[in-house]
């Protein structure tokens, strides 16, 4: 009986010891983990906003590179955010609330966006989060649109669990480059188009060279691309509406 109780007591001590160690490590590293997550968030916003380090040109990036491959100086990144990014929470009017039914990332009364300023402090774009469903799980992204809402400045995918070498290629610069200059006019006006954005198998010119509403899909990643397409055609009109409805409020933000 004594051996039995000794074994139980010993296991309790060992378990408590390792729990204490793990808890201590977690507490020590928690702030650093949060800091790294924040920096990654800033990098994604910068990429989507087409803001790069001075010595890096986007056209020189390898097609297979990702946002994490861009060598940012953290101090410079934080300085850019202080000077060029403004976060704001916008109220949602009743006419737009119906678009929230399946969007768990918003509150029922407001939407969080950020304003992108140029180096002179003038508004040059608006950014916001997107959420969709891929083949294997949730896809999250950050999108930035031009100040007149007619073009997409860029997009960066921040979360995905797609197949490596196929759907996971949405993280690559080569795929994301297709969204630069994407025509968003199909979302605007009294009678929006049925399919404002489309995916095509092949696109000869970039949307920066000649703006269209088409994005080149990834071969062999049909479900991932369809998920992204649905995400864009669902979330973009919501945010564009919210921004248009709050134009006066936005103009008061420094």
Short mmCIF file of C-alpha atoms in Angstrom, two decimals:
data_model
loop_
_atom_site.label_atom_id
_atom_site.label_comp_id
_atom_site.label_asym_id
_atom_site.label_seq_id
_atom_site.Cartn_x
_atom_site.Cartn_y
_atom_site.Cartn_z
CA UNK A 1 0.00 0.00 0.00
CA UNK A 2 2.85 2.38 0.90
CA UNK A 3 4.48 1.74 -2.50
CA UNK A 4 1.19 2.52 -4.22
CA UNK A 5 0.79 5.85 -2.43
CA UNK A 6 4.44 6.69 -2.99
CA UNK A 7 4.02 6.15 -6.74
CA UNK A 8 0.92 8.37 -6.82
CA UNK A 9 2.62 11.07 -4.75
CA UNK A 10 5.73 10.89 -6.94
CA UNK A 11 3.68 11.30 -10.13
CA UNK A 12 1.86 14.30 -8.65
CA UNK A 13 5.20 15.93 -7.79
CA UNK A 14 6.65 15.25 -11.25
CA UNK A 15 3.51 16.58 -12.96
CA UNK A 16 3.47 19.71 -10.79
CA UNK A 17 7.17 20.27 -11.49
CA UNK A 18 6.78 20.15 -15.26
CA UNK A 19 3.60 22.26 -15.18
CA UNK A 20 5.52 24.89 -13.21
CA UNK A 21 8.38 24.80 -15.73
CA UNK A 22 6.02 25.11 -18.70
CA UNK A 23 4.06 27.92 -17.06
CA UNK A 24 7.26 29.81 -16.29
CA UNK A 25 8.55 29.45 -19.86
CA UNK A 26 5.17 30.57 -21.20
CA UNK A 27 5.12 33.68 -19.01
CA UNK A 28 8.70 34.56 -19.91
CA UNK A 29 8.14 34.17 -23.66
CA UNK A 30 4.55 35.51 -23.83
CA UNK A 31 5.51 39.14 -24.38
CA UNK A 32 8.08 38.24 -27.02
CA UNK A 33 5.57 36.03 -28.86
CA UNK A 34 3.00 38.83 -28.86
CA UNK A 35 5.63 41.27 -30.09
CA UNK A 36 6.57 38.95 -32.97
CA UNK A 37 2.91 38.49 -33.89
CA UNK A 38 2.45 42.26 -33.94
CA UNK A 39 5.51 42.72 -36.16
CA UNK A 40 4.22 40.06 -38.55
CA UNK A 41 0.87 41.86 -38.64
CA UNK A 42 2.65 45.12 -39.49
CA UNK A 43 4.66 43.38 -42.22
CA UNK A 44 1.45 42.04 -43.79
CA UNK A 45 -0.16 45.47 -43.75
CA UNK A 46 2.96 46.99 -45.31
CA UNK A 47 3.04 44.36 -48.05
CA UNK A 48 -0.66 44.80 -48.86
CA UNK A 49 -0.15 48.60 -48.86
CA UNK A 50 2.77 48.19 -51.26
CA UNK A 51 5.20 49.71 -48.79
CA UNK A 52 8.65 48.10 -48.92
CA UNK A 53 12.09 48.76 -47.43
CA UNK A 54 14.00 51.39 -49.42
CA UNK A 55 16.44 48.86 -50.88
CA UNK A 56 13.79 46.38 -52.07
CA UNK A 57 11.79 46.57 -55.29
CA UNK A 58 8.77 44.31 -55.57
CA UNK A 59 9.47 43.40 -59.21
CA UNK A 60 12.82 41.93 -58.12
CA UNK A 61 11.30 39.58 -55.54
CA UNK A 62 11.34 35.87 -56.54
CA UNK A 63 7.86 34.63 -57.48
CA UNK A 64 8.08 31.98 -54.75
CA UNK A 65 9.06 34.45 -52.00
CA UNK A 66 6.70 35.26 -49.13
CA UNK A 67 6.16 38.30 -46.94
CA UNK A 68 8.37 36.69 -44.28
CA UNK A 69 11.30 36.74 -46.73
CA UNK A 70 11.30 40.53 -46.96
CA UNK A 71 14.09 41.89 -44.77
CA UNK A 72 12.45 44.62 -42.70
CA UNK A 73 14.23 46.66 -40.08
CA UNK A 74 11.79 46.59 -37.16
CA UNK A 75 12.51 50.18 -36.13
CA UNK A 76 11.81 51.42 -39.66
CA UNK A 77 8.65 49.33 -39.79
CA UNK A 78 7.36 50.83 -36.54
CA UNK A 79 8.23 54.32 -37.76
CA UNK A 80 6.19 53.77 -40.93
CA UNK A 81 3.23 52.70 -38.84
CA UNK A 82 3.46 55.78 -36.67
CA UNK A 83 3.53 58.07 -39.70
CA UNK A 84 1.44 56.34 -42.35
CA UNK A 85 -1.15 54.01 -40.77
CA UNK A 86 -4.25 55.09 -38.85
CA UNK A 87 -6.59 52.51 -37.31
CA UNK A 88 -10.23 53.47 -37.00
CA UNK A 89 -13.51 51.84 -35.98
CA UNK A 90 -16.43 52.79 -38.22
CA UNK A 91 -20.12 52.49 -37.33
CA UNK A 92 -22.30 50.26 -39.50
CA UNK A 93 -25.66 51.59 -40.61
CA UNK A 94 -28.71 49.34 -40.63
CA UNK A 95 -28.73 48.94 -44.42
CA UNK A 96 -25.35 47.22 -44.29
CA UNK A 97 -25.89 45.01 -41.24
CA UNK A 98 -27.49 42.25 -43.30
CA UNK A 99 -24.05 41.55 -44.78
CA UNK A 100 -22.81 40.59 -41.29
CA UNK A 101 -24.91 37.45 -40.92
CA UNK A 102 -22.10 35.05 -41.79
CA UNK A 103 -19.16 37.28 -40.86
CA UNK A 104 -17.99 36.44 -37.35
CA UNK A 105 -14.99 38.78 -37.52
CA UNK A 106 -17.06 41.93 -37.02
CA UNK A 107 -19.16 43.31 -34.22
CA UNK A 108 -22.78 43.97 -35.06
CA UNK A 109 -22.37 47.73 -34.85
CA UNK A 110 -18.89 48.55 -36.14
CA UNK A 111 -16.06 47.49 -38.44
CA UNK A 112 -12.33 48.00 -37.93
CA UNK A 113 -10.29 49.34 -40.83
CA UNK A 114 -7.04 51.24 -41.26
CA UNK A 115 -6.22 54.26 -43.38
CA UNK A 116 -3.00 54.31 -45.41
CA UNK A 117 -1.33 57.71 -45.81
CA UNK A 118 1.35 58.66 -48.29
CA UNK A 119 4.58 60.33 -47.23
CA UNK A 120 2.84 63.73 -47.33
CA UNK A 121 0.11 62.60 -44.93
CA UNK A 122 -2.57 62.34 -47.63
CA UNK A 123 -4.97 59.41 -47.79
CA UNK A 124 -4.01 56.90 -50.47
CA UNK A 125 -5.90 53.79 -49.39
CA UNK A 126 -7.97 51.81 -46.92
CA UNK A 127 -7.24 48.40 -45.47
CA UNK A 128 -9.27 45.73 -43.72
CA UNK A 129 -9.27 42.01 -42.85
CA UNK A 130 -10.87 39.35 -45.04
CA UNK A 131 -11.92 35.85 -44.03
CA UNK A 132 -12.88 32.87 -46.16
CA UNK A 133 -12.79 29.10 -46.35
CA UNK A 134 -10.26 27.10 -48.32
CA UNK A 135 -10.00 23.38 -49.00
CA UNK A 136 -8.78 22.47 -45.49
CA UNK A 137 -9.67 25.39 -43.28
CA UNK A 138 -9.98 29.11 -42.72
CA UNK A 139 -8.14 31.59 -44.94
CA UNK A 140 -7.49 35.06 -43.56
CA UNK A 141 -6.04 38.02 -45.40
CA UNK A 142 -5.45 41.75 -45.25
CA UNK A 143 -6.56 43.77 -48.27
CA UNK A 144 -5.86 47.38 -49.17
CA UNK A 145 -7.88 49.36 -51.73
CA UNK A 146 -7.21 52.74 -53.32
CA UNK A 147 -8.65 55.90 -51.78
CA UNK A 148 -11.27 56.14 -54.56
CA UNK A 149 -12.19 52.46 -53.95
CA UNK A 150 -11.81 51.55 -57.64
CA UNK A 151 -8.59 49.50 -57.45
CA UNK A 152 -6.99 47.00 -55.12
CA UNK A 153 -3.60 48.15 -53.91
CA UNK A 154 -2.68 44.69 -52.66
CA UNK A 155 -3.42 41.68 -50.49
CA UNK A 156 -1.48 39.52 -48.06
CA UNK A 157 -2.67 36.18 -46.73
CA UNK A 158 -2.06 35.85 -43.00
CA UNK A 159 -3.56 32.44 -42.20
CA UNK A 160 -4.07 29.28 -44.25
CA UNK A 161 -3.86 25.50 -43.93
CA UNK A 162 -3.86 24.58 -47.61
CA UNK A 163 -1.89 21.84 -49.38
CA UNK A 164 1.86 22.63 -49.62
CA UNK A 165 2.92 23.20 -53.22
CA UNK A 166 -0.68 23.76 -54.33
CA UNK A 167 -3.16 25.87 -52.36
CA UNK A 168 -0.44 27.05 -49.96
CA UNK A 169 1.09 28.96 -52.88
CA UNK A 170 -1.36 31.77 -52.12
CA UNK A 171 1.38 32.97 -49.75
CA UNK A 172 3.79 33.51 -52.66
CA UNK A 173 4.50 36.91 -54.19
CA UNK A 174 3.88 35.56 -57.68
CA UNK A 175 0.23 34.84 -56.87
CA UNK A 176 -0.37 37.95 -54.77
CA UNK A 177 1.04 40.20 -57.50
CA UNK A 178 -2.05 39.45 -59.63
CA UNK A 179 -4.13 41.47 -57.13
CA UNK A 180 -2.12 44.68 -57.60
CA UNK A 181 -4.32 47.09 -59.55
CA UNK A 182 -7.33 44.73 -59.60
CA UNK A 183 -10.42 46.56 -60.92
CA UNK A 184 -13.07 46.91 -58.20
CA UNK A 185 -15.52 49.09 -60.13
CA UNK A 186 -17.89 46.12 -60.45
CA UNK A 187 -18.71 46.53 -56.74
CA UNK A 188 -19.63 50.19 -57.10
CA UNK A 189 -22.68 52.01 -58.40
CA UNK A 190 -26.38 51.35 -58.03
CA UNK A 191 -26.24 48.03 -59.89
CA UNK A 192 -23.12 46.02 -58.91
CA UNK A 193 -22.05 43.23 -61.23
CA UNK A 194 -23.05 39.66 -60.42
CA UNK A 195 -19.40 38.54 -60.44
CA UNK A 196 -17.31 41.64 -59.65
CA UNK A 197 -14.08 39.58 -59.48
CA UNK A 198 -13.28 36.48 -61.54
CA UNK A 199 -10.56 33.81 -61.53
CA UNK A 200 -9.09 32.73 -64.88
CA UNK A 201 -6.69 29.95 -65.81
CA UNK A 202 -4.25 32.27 -67.56
CA UNK A 203 -3.71 36.02 -67.68
CA UNK A 204 -1.14 37.49 -70.04
CA UNK A 205 -0.75 40.96 -68.48
CA UNK A 206 -0.73 42.17 -64.90
CA UNK A 207 -3.53 44.31 -63.51
CA UNK A 208 -0.97 47.04 -62.92
CA UNK A 209 -0.23 47.16 -66.64
CA UNK A 210 -3.88 46.83 -67.67
CA UNK A 211 -6.49 46.78 -64.92
CA UNK A 212 -9.20 44.11 -65.14
CA UNK A 213 -11.42 42.30 -62.65
CA UNK A 214 -9.59 39.01 -63.29
CA UNK A 215 -7.00 37.17 -61.21
CA UNK A 216 -4.93 34.23 -62.43
CA UNK A 217 -5.74 31.06 -60.47
CA UNK A 218 -3.23 28.52 -59.14
CA UNK A 219 -3.17 25.36 -61.25
CA UNK A 220 -4.30 22.35 -59.20
CA UNK A 221 -5.71 24.45 -56.34
CA UNK A 222 -9.28 24.85 -57.53
CA UNK A 223 -11.02 24.74 -54.14
CA UNK A 224 -8.54 27.16 -52.57
CA UNK A 225 -8.99 29.65 -55.41
CA UNK A 226 -12.77 29.32 -55.29
CA UNK A 227 -12.65 30.01 -51.55
CA UNK A 228 -10.58 33.15 -52.11
CA UNK A 229 -12.92 34.27 -54.88
CA UNK A 230 -15.95 33.87 -52.64
CA UNK A 231 -14.16 35.68 -49.81
CA UNK A 232 -13.40 38.64 -52.07
CA UNK A 233 -16.86 38.88 -53.59
CA UNK A 234 -18.47 38.62 -50.13
CA UNK A 235 -16.25 40.75 -47.89
CA UNK A 236 -15.16 43.51 -50.27
CA UNK A 237 -18.65 44.93 -50.92
CA UNK A 238 -19.28 45.08 -47.18
CA UNK A 239 -16.18 47.13 -46.45
CA UNK A 240 -16.57 49.33 -49.51
CA UNK A 241 -20.10 50.16 -48.36
CA UNK A 242 -18.96 50.93 -44.81
CA UNK A 243 -16.19 53.22 -46.06
CA UNK A 244 -18.55 55.08 -48.41
CA UNK A 245 -21.13 55.52 -45.65
CA UNK A 246 -18.51 57.00 -43.30
CA UNK A 247 -16.71 59.24 -45.76
CA UNK A 248 -17.37 62.39 -43.72
CA UNK A 249 -16.12 60.77 -40.52
CA UNK A 250 -12.98 59.48 -42.23
CA UNK A 251 -12.12 62.97 -43.51
CA UNK A 252 -11.93 64.23 -39.91
CA UNK A 253 -9.22 61.70 -38.98
CA UNK A 254 -5.67 63.07 -39.03
#
